[in-house]
PDB file of C-alpha atoms in Angstrom:
ATOM      1  CA  MET A   1     -15.951  24.630  30.628  1.00 55.00           C
ATOM      2  CA  LEU A   2     -18.035  22.702  28.125  1.00 50.00           C
ATOM      3  CA  CYS A   3     -16.827  24.909  25.267  1.00 56.00           C
ATOM      4  CA  PHE A   4     -13.238  24.188  26.293  1.00 52.00           C
ATOM      5  CA  MET A   5     -13.961  20.461  26.212  1.00 55.00           C
ATOM      6  CA  TYR A   6     -15.408  20.756  22.711  1.00 54.00           C
ATOM      7  CA  GLN A   7     -12.349  22.695  21.570  1.00 55.00           C
ATOM      8  CA  GLN A   8     -10.052  19.998  22.921  1.00 54.00           C
ATOM      9  CA  LEU A   9     -12.098  17.325  21.158  1.00 55.00           C
ATOM     10  CA  ASP A  10     -11.839  19.262  17.886  1.00 58.00           C
ATOM     11  CA  LEU A  11      -8.070  19.489  18.331  1.00 56.00           C
ATOM     12  CA  ILE A  12      -7.934  15.726  18.828  1.00 56.00           C
ATOM     13  CA  ASN A  13      -9.915  15.214  15.617  1.00 59.00           C
ATOM     14  CA  ILE A  14      -7.564  17.521  13.664  1.00 56.00           C
ATOM     15  CA  SER A  15      -4.440  15.820  15.016  1.00 56.00           C
ATOM     16  CA  PHE A  16      -5.940  12.410  14.328  1.00 55.00           C
ATOM     17  CA  SER A  17      -6.772  13.356  10.725  1.00 64.00           C
ATOM     18  CA  SER A  18      -3.222  14.606  10.193  1.00 62.00           C
ATOM     19  CA  PHE A  19      -1.855  11.348  11.573  1.00 56.00           C
ATOM     20  CA  VAL A  20      -4.086   9.319   9.240  1.00 60.00           C
ATOM     21  CA  SER A  21      -2.927  11.368   6.247  1.00 67.00           C
ATOM     22  CA  LEU A  22       0.713  10.858   7.243  1.00 61.00           C
ATOM     23  CA  VAL A  23       0.280   7.098   7.507  1.00 58.00           C
ATOM     24  CA  MET A  24      -1.489   6.910   4.135  1.00 66.00           C
ATOM     25  CA  ILE A  25       1.283   8.916   2.438  1.00 66.00           C
ATOM     26  CA  LEU A  26       3.920   6.685   4.033  1.00 60.00           C
ATOM     27  CA  MET A  27       2.143   3.525   2.861  1.00 60.00           C
ATOM     28  CA  PHE A  28       1.865   4.923  -0.673  1.00 55.00           C
ATOM     29  CA  LEU A  29       5.573   5.798  -0.803  1.00 54.00           C
ATOM     30  CA  LEU A  30       6.531   2.378   0.534  1.00 54.00           C
ATOM     31  CA  CYS A  31       4.382   0.622  -2.065  1.00 53.00           C
ATOM     32  CA  GLU A  32       5.909   2.687  -4.845  1.00 50.00           C
ATOM     33  CA  HIS A  33       9.427   2.061  -3.506  1.00 47.00           C
ATOM     34  CA  ASN A  34       8.762  -1.662  -3.185  1.00 49.00           C
ATOM     35  CA  GLN A  35       7.427  -1.828  -6.743  1.00 47.00           C
ATOM     36  CA  ASN A  36      10.465  -0.027  -8.151  1.00 46.00           C
ATOM     37  CA  VAL A  37      13.001  -2.066  -6.221  1.00 44.00           C
ATOM     38  CA  ASN A  38      11.539  -5.558  -6.187  1.00 47.00           C
ATOM     39  CA  ALA A  39       9.778  -5.524  -9.564  1.00 51.00           C
ATOM     40  CA  ALA A  40      12.811  -4.177 -11.485  1.00 68.00           C
ATOM     41  CA  SER A  41      13.739  -7.612 -12.845  1.00 90.00           C
ATOM     42  CA  PHE A  42      15.622  -7.979 -16.124  1.00 93.00           C
ATOM     43  CA  LEU A  43      14.999 -11.230 -18.031  1.00 95.00           C
ATOM     44  CA  ILE A  44      16.283 -12.569 -21.331  1.00 96.00           C
ATOM     45  CA  LYS A  45      14.712 -15.066 -23.740  1.00 95.00           C
ATOM     46  CA  PRO A  46      16.018 -17.508 -24.641  1.00 96.00           C
ATOM     47  CA  ASN A  47      17.744 -17.732 -21.289  1.00 97.00           C
ATOM     48  CA  ARG A  48      21.295 -18.372 -22.418  1.00 97.00           C
ATOM     49  CA  ALA A  49      24.533 -16.430 -22.287  1.00 97.00           C
ATOM     50  CA  GLN A  50      25.882 -17.227 -25.765  1.00 98.00           C
ATOM     51  CA  PHE A  51      24.406 -16.519 -29.217  1.00 98.00           C
ATOM     52  CA  PHE A  52      25.332 -16.856 -32.852  1.00 97.00           C
ATOM     53  CA  VAL A  53      25.395 -13.823 -35.113  1.00 96.00           C
ATOM     54  CA  TYR A  54      21.907 -12.898 -36.376  1.00 95.00           C
ATOM     55  CA  ASP A  55      20.181 -14.644 -33.507  1.00 96.00           C
ATOM     56  CA  SER A  56      17.158 -12.913 -31.967  1.00 95.00           C
ATOM     57  CA  ILE A  57      17.133 -11.866 -28.284  1.00 96.00           C
ATOM     58  CA  THR A  58      14.132 -10.533 -26.377  1.00 96.00           C
ATOM     59  CA  PHE A  59      14.781  -8.496 -23.235  1.00 96.00           C
ATOM     60  CA  HIS A  60      11.965  -8.391 -20.676  1.00 95.00           C
ATOM     61  CA  CYS A  61      11.798  -5.413 -18.308  1.00 93.00           C
ATOM     62  CA  GLU A  62       9.502  -6.345 -15.445  1.00 91.00           C
ATOM     63  CA  GLY A  63       7.603  -3.623 -13.584  1.00 87.00           C
ATOM     64  CA  VAL A  64       8.032  -0.757 -16.080  1.00 89.00           C
ATOM     65  CA  SER A  65       5.992   0.429 -19.052  1.00 88.00           C
ATOM     66  CA  TYR A  66       9.000   1.079 -21.304  1.00 89.00           C
ATOM     67  CA  CYS A  67      11.994  -1.232 -21.705  1.00 89.00           C
ATOM     68  CA  ASP A  68      14.847   1.284 -21.579  1.00 89.00           C
ATOM     69  CA  VAL A  69      17.719  -1.167 -22.150  1.00 93.00           C
ATOM     70  CA  GLU A  70      21.333  -0.056 -21.907  1.00 93.00           C
ATOM     71  CA  HIS A  71      24.622  -1.652 -22.969  1.00 95.00           C
ATOM     72  CA  LYS A  72      27.660  -1.112 -20.777  1.00 93.00           C
ATOM     73  CA  SER A  73      29.793   0.339 -23.579  1.00 92.00           C
ATOM     74  CA  LYS A  74      27.236   1.358 -26.250  1.00 92.00           C
ATOM     75  CA  GLY A  75      24.668   3.025 -23.992  1.00 92.00           C
ATOM     76  CA  LYS A  76      20.965   2.930 -24.805  1.00 91.00           C
ATOM     77  CA  ILE A  77      19.828   0.361 -27.366  1.00 91.00           C
ATOM     78  CA  GLU A  78      18.165   2.450 -30.055  1.00 89.00           C
ATOM     79  CA  SER A  79      16.564  -0.548 -31.773  1.00 87.00           C
ATOM     80  CA  CYS A  80      14.360  -0.996 -28.698  1.00 88.00           C
ATOM     81  CA  ASN A  81      12.460   2.151 -29.759  1.00 87.00           C
ATOM     82  CA  LYS A  82      11.014   0.196 -32.695  1.00 89.00           C
ATOM     83  CA  THR A  83      10.443  -3.168 -31.027  1.00 91.00           C
ATOM     84  CA  ASN A  84       9.314  -2.029 -27.586  1.00 92.00           C
ATOM     85  CA  ARG A  85       5.936  -3.411 -26.533  1.00 92.00           C
ATOM     86  CA  ARG A  86       3.861  -3.753 -23.379  1.00 92.00           C
ATOM     87  CA  THR A  87       3.510  -7.100 -21.597  1.00 91.00           C
ATOM     88  CA  SER A  88       1.311  -8.327 -18.755  1.00 91.00           C
ATOM     89  CA  THR A  89       4.168  -7.766 -16.291  1.00 90.00           C
ATOM     90  CA  GLY A  90       6.018  -4.839 -17.838  1.00 92.00           C
ATOM     91  CA  SER A  91       7.539  -4.350 -21.279  1.00 94.00           C
ATOM     92  CA  SER A  92       9.975  -5.960 -23.693  1.00 94.00           C
ATOM     93  CA  CYS A  93      12.128  -5.259 -26.721  1.00 94.00           C
ATOM     94  CA  THR A  94      13.808  -7.509 -29.302  1.00 95.00           C
ATOM     95  CA  ILE A  95      17.178  -7.135 -31.016  1.00 94.00           C
ATOM     96  CA  MET A  96      19.135  -9.028 -33.671  1.00 94.00           C
ATOM     97  CA  THR A  97      22.631  -9.914 -32.523  1.00 94.00           C
ATOM     98  CA  TYR A  98      25.996  -8.886 -33.955  1.00 94.00           C
ATOM     99  CA  PRO A  99      29.490  -9.491 -32.564  1.00 91.00           C
ATOM    100  CA  ALA A 100      29.584  -5.924 -31.188  1.00 93.00           C
ATOM    101  CA  ASP A 101      26.525  -6.712 -29.057  1.00 94.00           C
ATOM    102  CA  SER A 102      28.544  -8.827 -26.610  1.00 96.00           C
ATOM    103  CA  GLY A 103      28.680  -7.391 -23.099  1.00 95.00           C
ATOM    104  CA  GLU A 104      26.605  -6.408 -20.076  1.00 96.00           C
ATOM    105  CA  TYR A 105      22.976  -5.259 -20.328  1.00 96.00           C
ATOM    106  CA  TRP A 106      20.446  -3.791 -17.874  1.00 95.00           C
ATOM    107  CA  PHE A 107      17.504  -1.387 -17.887  1.00 92.00           C
ATOM    108  CA  ASN A 108      16.724   1.815 -16.029  1.00 87.00           C
ATOM    109  CA  ALA A 109      13.903   1.400 -13.511  1.00 81.00           C
ATOM    110  CA  GLY A 110      13.497   5.138 -12.840  1.00 77.00           C
ATOM    111  CA  GLY A 111      14.417   7.223  -9.831  1.00 76.00           C
ATOM    112  CA  GLY A 112      18.082   6.365 -10.259  1.00 77.00           C
ATOM    113  CA  GLU A 113      17.355   2.657  -9.866  1.00 84.00           C
ATOM    114  CA  ARG A 114      18.696   0.040 -12.281  1.00 87.00           C
ATOM    115  CA  SER A 115      17.785  -3.578 -12.731  1.00 91.00           C
ATOM    116  CA  ASN A 116      19.958  -6.644 -12.431  1.00 93.00           C
ATOM    117  CA  SER A 117      22.447  -7.074 -15.264  1.00 94.00           C
ATOM    118  CA  VAL A 118      22.903  -9.851 -17.829  1.00 96.00           C
ATOM    119  CA  ASP A 119      26.109 -10.764 -19.667  1.00 96.00           C
ATOM    120  CA  ILE A 120      25.935 -12.250 -23.143  1.00 97.00           C
ATOM    121  CA  VAL A 121      28.473 -13.291 -25.773  1.00 97.00           C
ATOM    122  CA  VAL A 122      27.794 -13.090 -29.514  1.00 97.00           C
ATOM    123  CA  THR A 123      30.153 -15.205 -31.588  1.00 95.00           C
ATOM    124  CA  ALA A 124      30.835 -15.410 -35.300  1.00 94.00           C
ATOM    125  CA  GLY A 125      32.160 -18.948 -34.819  1.00 94.00           C
ATOM    126  CA  SER A 126      30.406 -22.291 -35.252  1.00 95.00           C
ATOM    127  CA  VAL A 127      30.180 -23.434 -31.604  1.00 97.00           C
ATOM    128  CA  ILE A 128      28.391 -21.955 -28.603  1.00 97.00           C
ATOM    129  CA  LEU A 129      27.740 -23.209 -25.095  1.00 97.00           C
ATOM    130  CA  GLU A 130      24.092 -22.945 -24.108  1.00 97.00           C
ATOM    131  CA  ILE A 131      24.420 -21.926 -20.468  1.00 97.00           C
ATOM    132  CA  PRO A 132      21.876 -19.938 -18.390  1.00 97.00           C
ATOM    133  CA  ALA A 133      22.458 -16.198 -18.497  1.00 97.00           C
ATOM    134  CA  LEU A 134      20.390 -15.668 -15.343  1.00 96.00           C
ATOM    135  CA  PRO A 135      21.338 -17.020 -11.918  1.00 96.00           C
ATOM    136  CA  VAL A 136      19.976 -20.449 -10.970  1.00 96.00           C
ATOM    137  CA  MET A 137      18.947 -21.499  -7.493  1.00 96.00           C
ATOM    138  CA  GLU A 138      21.054 -23.935  -5.545  1.00 95.00           C
ATOM    139  CA  GLY A 139      19.558 -27.433  -5.792  1.00 94.00           C
ATOM    140  CA  GLU A 140      18.049 -26.948  -9.254  1.00 95.00           C
ATOM    141  CA  ALA A 141      18.854 -29.153 -12.230  1.00 96.00           C
ATOM    142  CA  VAL A 142      20.931 -27.461 -14.947  1.00 97.00           C
ATOM    143  CA  THR A 143      21.942 -28.716 -18.389  1.00 96.00           C
ATOM    144  CA  LEU A 144      24.815 -27.234 -20.406  1.00 97.00           C
ATOM    145  CA  THR A 145      24.598 -27.953 -24.137  1.00 96.00           C
ATOM    146  CA  CYS A 146      27.410 -27.649 -26.646  1.00 97.00           C
ATOM    147  CA  ARG A 147      25.815 -26.606 -29.921  1.00 95.00           C
ATOM    148  CA  ASN A 148      27.142 -26.699 -33.479  1.00 95.00           C
ATOM    149  CA  LYS A 149      25.746 -24.020 -35.792  1.00 93.00           C
ATOM    150  CA  THR A 150      26.139 -26.157 -38.912  1.00 89.00           C
ATOM    151  CA  THR A 151      24.115 -29.135 -37.687  1.00 86.00           C
ATOM    152  CA  SER A 152      21.102 -29.769 -35.507  1.00 81.00           C
ATOM    153  CA  SER A 153      21.978 -33.366 -34.681  1.00 83.00           C
ATOM    154  CA  GLN A 154      23.573 -34.362 -31.394  1.00 80.00           C
ATOM    155  CA  THR A 155      27.353 -34.480 -31.418  1.00 86.00           C
ATOM    156  CA  SER A 156      29.930 -35.444 -28.830  1.00 94.00           C
ATOM    157  CA  ALA A 157      31.546 -32.597 -26.929  1.00 96.00           C
ATOM    158  CA  ASP A 158      34.172 -31.912 -24.279  1.00 97.00           C
ATOM    159  CA  PHE A 159      33.460 -29.612 -21.324  1.00 98.00           C
ATOM    160  CA  TYR A 160      35.873 -27.409 -19.375  1.00 98.00           C
ATOM    161  CA  ASN A 161      35.676 -25.546 -16.094  1.00 97.00           C
ATOM    162  CA  TYR A 162      38.122 -22.633 -15.774  1.00 97.00           C
ATOM    163  CA  GLY A 163      39.953 -24.118 -18.750  1.00 96.00           C
ATOM    164  CA  VAL A 164      40.354 -27.518 -17.076  1.00 97.00           C
ATOM    165  CA  PHE A 165      38.814 -30.548 -18.808  1.00 97.00           C
ATOM    166  CA  ILE A 166      36.030 -32.091 -16.701  1.00 96.00           C
ATOM    167  CA  ASN A 167      34.306 -34.671 -18.945  1.00 94.00           C
ATOM    168  CA  SER A 168      33.198 -35.705 -22.431  1.00 96.00           C
ATOM    169  CA  SER A 169      29.625 -36.339 -23.526  1.00 95.00           C
ATOM    170  CA  SER A 170      28.377 -38.301 -26.511  1.00 94.00           C
ATOM    171  CA  THR A 171      25.136 -36.282 -26.478  1.00 93.00           C
ATOM    172  CA  GLY A 172      26.795 -32.882 -26.180  1.00 95.00           C
ATOM    173  CA  ASN A 173      25.203 -32.234 -22.765  1.00 96.00           C
ATOM    174  CA  LYS A 174      26.671 -31.648 -19.323  1.00 96.00           C
ATOM    175  CA  ILE A 175      23.973 -32.328 -16.713  1.00 96.00           C
ATOM    176  CA  PHE A 176      23.944 -31.077 -13.119  1.00 96.00           C
ATOM    177  CA  HIS A 177      21.132 -32.866 -11.313  1.00 95.00           C
ATOM    178  CA  SER A 178      21.400 -30.577  -8.277  1.00 95.00           C
ATOM    179  CA  VAL A 179      23.768 -27.638  -8.552  1.00 96.00           C
ATOM    180  CA  SER A 180      25.632 -26.235  -5.578  1.00 94.00           C
ATOM    181  CA  LYS A 181      27.849 -23.227  -4.991  1.00 94.00           C
ATOM    182  CA  SER A 182      30.878 -25.375  -5.795  1.00 94.00           C
ATOM    183  CA  ASP A 183      29.565 -25.769  -9.370  1.00 96.00           C
ATOM    184  CA  GLU A 184      29.670 -22.036  -9.983  1.00 96.00           C
ATOM    185  CA  GLY A 185      32.332 -20.816 -12.384  1.00 96.00           C
ATOM    186  CA  LEU A 186      33.426 -20.308 -15.997  1.00 97.00           C
ATOM    187  CA  TYR A 187      32.533 -23.038 -18.489  1.00 98.00           C
ATOM    188  CA  LYS A 188      33.239 -23.692 -22.161  1.00 98.00           C
ATOM    189  CA  CYS A 189      32.967 -26.592 -24.558  1.00 97.00           C
ATOM    190  CA  SER A 190      34.542 -27.889 -27.765  1.00 97.00           C
ATOM    191  CA  ILE A 191      33.295 -30.071 -30.603  1.00 96.00           C
ATOM    192  CA  PRO A 192      35.915 -32.074 -32.500  1.00 93.00           C
ATOM    193  CA  GLY A 193      36.232 -30.751 -36.029  1.00 91.00           C
ATOM    194  CA  ALA A 194      33.923 -27.741 -35.365  1.00 93.00           C
ATOM    195  CA  GLY A 195      35.708 -25.567 -32.848  1.00 94.00           C
ATOM    196  CA  GLU A 196      35.486 -24.240 -29.326  1.00 96.00           C
ATOM    197  CA  SER A 197      32.952 -21.998 -27.637  1.00 97.00           C
ATOM    198  CA  ALA A 198      33.589 -18.874 -25.634  1.00 97.00           C
ATOM    199  CA  GLU A 199      33.652 -18.945 -21.820  1.00 97.00           C
ATOM    200  CA  SER A 200      30.582 -17.965 -19.814  1.00 97.00           C
ATOM    201  CA  ARG A 201      29.870 -17.958 -16.096  1.00 97.00           C
ATOM    202  CA  LEU A 202      27.347 -20.208 -14.407  1.00 97.00           C
ATOM    203  CA  ILE A 203      25.922 -18.216 -11.470  1.00 96.00           C
ATOM    204  CA  ILE A 204      24.486 -20.124  -8.505  1.00 96.00           C
ATOM    205  CA  ARG A 205      22.272 -18.316  -6.048  1.00 93.00           C
ATOM    206  CA  ASP A 206      21.965 -19.505  -2.465  1.00 87.00           C
ATOM    207  CA  GLY A 207      18.806 -21.560  -2.140  1.00 71.00           C
ATOM    208  CA  GLN A 208      18.461 -21.003   1.609  1.00 59.00           C
ATOM    209  CA  LYS A 209      15.860 -18.577   2.912  1.00 45.00           C
ATOM    210  CA  GLU A 210      17.185 -15.092   2.663  1.00 44.00           C
ATOM    211  CA  THR A 211      17.392 -13.036   5.803  1.00 41.00           C
ATOM    212  CA  PRO A 212      15.217  -9.914   5.872  1.00 40.00           C
ATOM    213  CA  SER A 213      17.033  -6.994   4.322  1.00 42.00           C
ATOM    214  CA  SER A 214      17.115  -3.445   5.507  1.00 43.00           C
ATOM    215  CA  SER A 215      14.398  -2.650   2.973  1.00 46.00           C
ATOM    216  CA  SER A 216      11.911  -4.480   5.195  1.00 50.00           C
ATOM    217  CA  SER A 217      12.464  -1.980   8.035  1.00 54.00           C
ATOM    218  CA  PRO A 218      10.135   0.666   6.563  1.00 58.00           C
ATOM    219  CA  TRP A 219       7.386  -1.940   6.350  1.00 59.00           C
ATOM    220  CA  ILE A 220       7.890  -2.794  10.023  1.00 72.00           C
ATOM    221  CA  ILE A 221       7.579   0.894  10.897  1.00 71.00           C
ATOM    222  CA  ALA A 222       4.479   1.226   8.731  1.00 68.00           C
ATOM    223  CA  THR A 223       2.925  -1.827  10.419  1.00 76.00           C
ATOM    224  CA  VAL A 224       3.551  -0.362  13.879  1.00 79.00           C
ATOM    225  CA  LEU A 225       2.059   2.973  12.790  1.00 74.00           C
ATOM    226  CA  LEU A 226      -0.977   1.186  11.418  1.00 75.00           C
ATOM    227  CA  LEU A 227      -1.504  -0.631  14.714  1.00 80.00           C
ATOM    228  CA  VAL A 228      -1.194   2.672  16.591  1.00 79.00           C
ATOM    229  CA  LEU A 229      -3.716   4.155  14.178  1.00 75.00           C
ATOM    230  CA  LEU A 230      -6.216   1.382  14.906  1.00 76.00           C
ATOM    231  CA  VAL A 231      -5.779   1.854  18.667  1.00 80.00           C
ATOM    232  CA  LEU A 232      -6.295   5.606  18.336  1.00 77.00           C
ATOM    233  CA  VAL A 233      -9.440   5.031  16.266  1.00 74.00           C
ATOM    234  CA  GLY A 234     -10.861   2.886  19.039  1.00 74.00           C
ATOM    235  CA  LEU A 235      -9.905   5.354  21.784  1.00 77.00           C
ATOM    236  CA  LEU A 236     -11.333   8.284  19.856  1.00 74.00           C
ATOM    237  CA  GLN A 237     -14.646   6.503  19.394  1.00 71.00           C
ATOM    238  CA  VAL A 238     -14.777   5.703  23.118  1.00 75.00           C
ATOM    239  CA  VAL A 239     -13.950   9.304  24.077  1.00 75.00           C
ATOM    240  CA  LYS A 240     -16.511  10.739  21.670  1.00 71.00           C
ATOM    241  CA  GLY A 241     -19.194   8.379  22.936  1.00 72.00           C
ATOM    242  CA  TYR A 242     -18.373   9.290  26.555  1.00 71.00           C
ATOM    243  CA  TRP A 243     -18.499  13.027  25.878  1.00 70.00           C
ATOM    244  CA  HIS A 244     -21.793  12.686  24.035  1.00 72.00           C
ATOM    245  CA  ARG A 245     -23.303  10.955  27.057  1.00 74.00           C
ATOM    246  CA  VAL A 246     -21.900  13.625  29.402  1.00 74.00           C
ATOM    247  CA  MET A 247     -23.259  16.455  27.270  1.00 73.00           C
ATOM    248  CA  PHE A 248     -26.657  14.774  27.039  1.00 72.00           C
ATOM    249  CA  TYR A 249     -26.737  14.391  30.819  1.00 71.00           C
ATOM    250  CA  MET A 250     -25.706  18.037  31.353  1.00 75.00           C
ATOM    251  CA  SER A 251     -28.333  19.280  28.903  1.00 77.00           C
ATOM    252  CA  THR A 252     -30.952  17.177  30.696  1.00 79.00           C
ATOM    253  CA  LEU A 253     -29.999  18.734  34.046  1.00 76.00           C
ATOM    254  CA  ARG A 254     -30.168  22.235  32.608  1.00 71.00           C
ATOM    255  CA  SER A 255     -33.596  21.550  31.091  1.00 71.00           C
ATOM    256  CA  GLY A 256     -34.844  20.212  34.410  1.00 65.00           C
ATOM    257  CA  SER A 257     -33.551  23.278  36.268  1.00 64.00           C
ATOM    258  CA  GLY A 258     -35.284  25.604  33.802  1.00 60.00           C
ATOM    259  CA  SER A 259     -38.606  23.780  34.191  1.00 59.00           C
ATOM    260  CA  ALA A 260     -38.394  23.923  37.967  1.00 56.00           C
ATOM    261  CA  ALA A 261     -37.711  27.667  37.887  1.00 57.00           C
ATOM    262  CA  ASN A 262     -40.710  28.275  35.605  1.00 58.00           C
ATOM    263  CA  GLN A 263     -42.915  26.199  37.858  1.00 59.00           C
ATOM    264  CA  THR A 264     -41.807  28.266  40.899  1.00 57.00           C
ATOM    265  CA  ASP A 265     -42.617  31.512  39.092  1.00 57.00           C
ATOM    266  CA  GLU A 266     -46.060  30.226  38.214  1.00 56.00           C
ATOM    267  CA  ASN A 267     -46.691  29.223  41.824  1.00 55.00           C
ATOM    268  CA  LYS A 268     -45.677  32.677  43.006  1.00 54.00           C
ATOM    269  CA  SER A 269     -48.044  34.309  40.514  1.00 52.00           C
ATOM    270  CA  THR A 270     -50.885  32.088  41.642  1.00 50.00           C
ATOM    271  CA  SER A 271     -50.239  32.943  45.277  1.00 50.00           C
ATOM    272  CA  ARG A 272     -50.340  36.652  44.515  1.00 50.00           C
ATOM    273  CA  ALA A 273     -53.624  36.181  42.664  1.00 46.00           C
ATOM    274  CA  VAL A 274     -55.178  34.261  45.546  1.00 45.00           C
ATOM    275  CA  TYR A 275     -53.910  36.840  48.001  1.00 45.00           C
ATOM    276  CA  TYR A 276     -55.448  39.643  45.989  1.00 45.00           C
ATOM    277  CA  THR A 277     -58.809  37.860  45.851  1.00 44.00           C
ATOM    278  CA  LEU A 278     -58.886  37.387  49.577  1.00 44.00           C
ATOM    279  CA  SER A 279     -58.035  41.034  50.102  1.00 47.00           C
ATOM    280  CA  LEU A 280     -61.117  42.306  48.383  1.00 46.00           C
ATOM    281  CA  ASP A 281     -63.153  44.903  50.181  1.00 51.00           C
ATOM    282  CA  ASP A 282     -66.011  43.416  52.092  1.00 48.00           C
ATOM    283  CA  THR A 283     -68.483  45.156  49.902  1.00 46.00           C
ATOM    284  CA  GLN A 284     -66.634  44.552  46.554  1.00 50.00           C
ATOM    285  CA  GLN A 285     -68.554  42.426  44.173  1.00 51.00           C
ATOM    286  CA  LEU A 286     -66.725  39.349  42.710  1.00 48.00           C
ATOM    287  CA  GLU A 287     -66.627  38.859  38.978  1.00 52.00           C
ATOM    288  CA  PRO A 288     -68.752  35.961  37.804  1.00 50.00           C
ATOM    289  CA  ALA A 289     -66.840  32.738  37.170  1.00 48.00           C
ATOM    290  CA  VAL A 290     -68.795  32.085  34.008  1.00 48.00           C
ATOM    291  CA  PRO A 291     -68.616  34.004  30.761  1.00 52.00           C
ATOM    292  CA  ALA A 292     -70.845  36.983  30.297  1.00 49.00           C
ATOM    293  CA  SER A 293     -72.716  35.250  27.541  1.00 50.00           C
ATOM    294  CA  LEU A 294     -73.863  32.617  29.962  1.00 47.00           C
ATOM    295  CA  ALA A 295     -74.871  35.002  32.688  1.00 48.00           C
ATOM    296  CA  VAL A 296     -78.627  35.447  33.002  1.00 46.00           C
ATOM    297  CA  THR A 297     -78.789  38.875  34.616  1.00 48.00           C
ATOM    298  CA  ASN A 298     -76.711  41.150  36.746  1.00 51.00           C
ATOM    299  CA  LEU A 299     -79.080  41.285  39.668  1.00 49.00           C
ATOM    300  CA  PRO A 300     -78.062  43.313  42.676  1.00 54.00           C
ATOM    301  CA  LEU A 301     -77.177  41.306  45.702  1.00 50.00           C
ATOM    302  CA  THR A 302     -79.725  41.100  48.403  1.00 52.00           C
ATOM    303  CA  GLU A 303     -78.833  41.545  51.965  1.00 51.00           C
ATOM    304  CA  ASP A 304     -78.919  37.810  52.544  1.00 53.00           C
ATOM    305  CA  ALA A 305     -76.804  37.154  49.481  1.00 48.00           C
ATOM    306  CA  LEU A 306     -74.300  39.843  50.473  1.00 42.00           C
ATOM    307  CA  TYR A 307     -74.020  38.397  53.920  1.00 46.00           C
ATOM    308  CA  SER A 308     -73.475  34.957  52.415  1.00 48.00           C
ATOM    309  CA  THR A 309     -70.742  36.213  50.167  1.00 45.00           C
ATOM    310  CA  ILE A 310     -68.854  37.943  52.983  1.00 47.00           C
ATOM    311  CA  GLN A 311     -69.097  34.822  55.070  1.00 46.00           C
TER     312      GLN A 311
END
């Protein structure tokens, strides 16, 4: 019975170890998945959607060791092989712009995942609109700047939304103190005597707290499994402690029973010895109780001594 109990306890330990290993593997896979999905962020510096020819652009690939940038129509950007470098948050690569570089860019995050995309326009003209290439949060302040390649001084400019004139600015800036979803759309600008920029989209992201996505479900499952694991750890420790006390008590009882049996056997032996002594023949001489070395002599018993002994 006790052996069966030990076997059951060993089975519990094996099953528990397997469960722990399963939870650890699940947590590792979730961490890796979360890193690939959430850290695969594609940034661009300077953060604007329009560039002049021969401008320099640096792409930042967050969460990966190699910035494997791709262009929608041209494929992988080979120049990134020479300019790729590690950063504290991932990697980056730098390119020099040409008109053919206009279009959509992203990077491969591995495992079939791809990052967010960025659209840029490279113009050979003299006017660009400096507008964020990355989405901006609702409520943020945004400034659109109409820039003339031939001069660095401020010039007046006209701004358009979906081709419709919205306002003029003597400083060349269109300021949104707090953008909203209604401000999202295509914008361009023009500078009298210099030309007109291309159109680029201002993307507004909802500033409200995002609802948990389905990707959070695995973390909920992992949390529940972890709680179950902690409960099982506690129960296993209680069960092991209980069984140790039971086994100690059983071993104590068995030791006590063995001692009692030995004591009974000794008593029986003593009784037989006493019985044998009392059954001596009346004339049989008793052995001396002291060692032979201490005995003085072996004198024969006198009649009085023999009588005394038999009495």
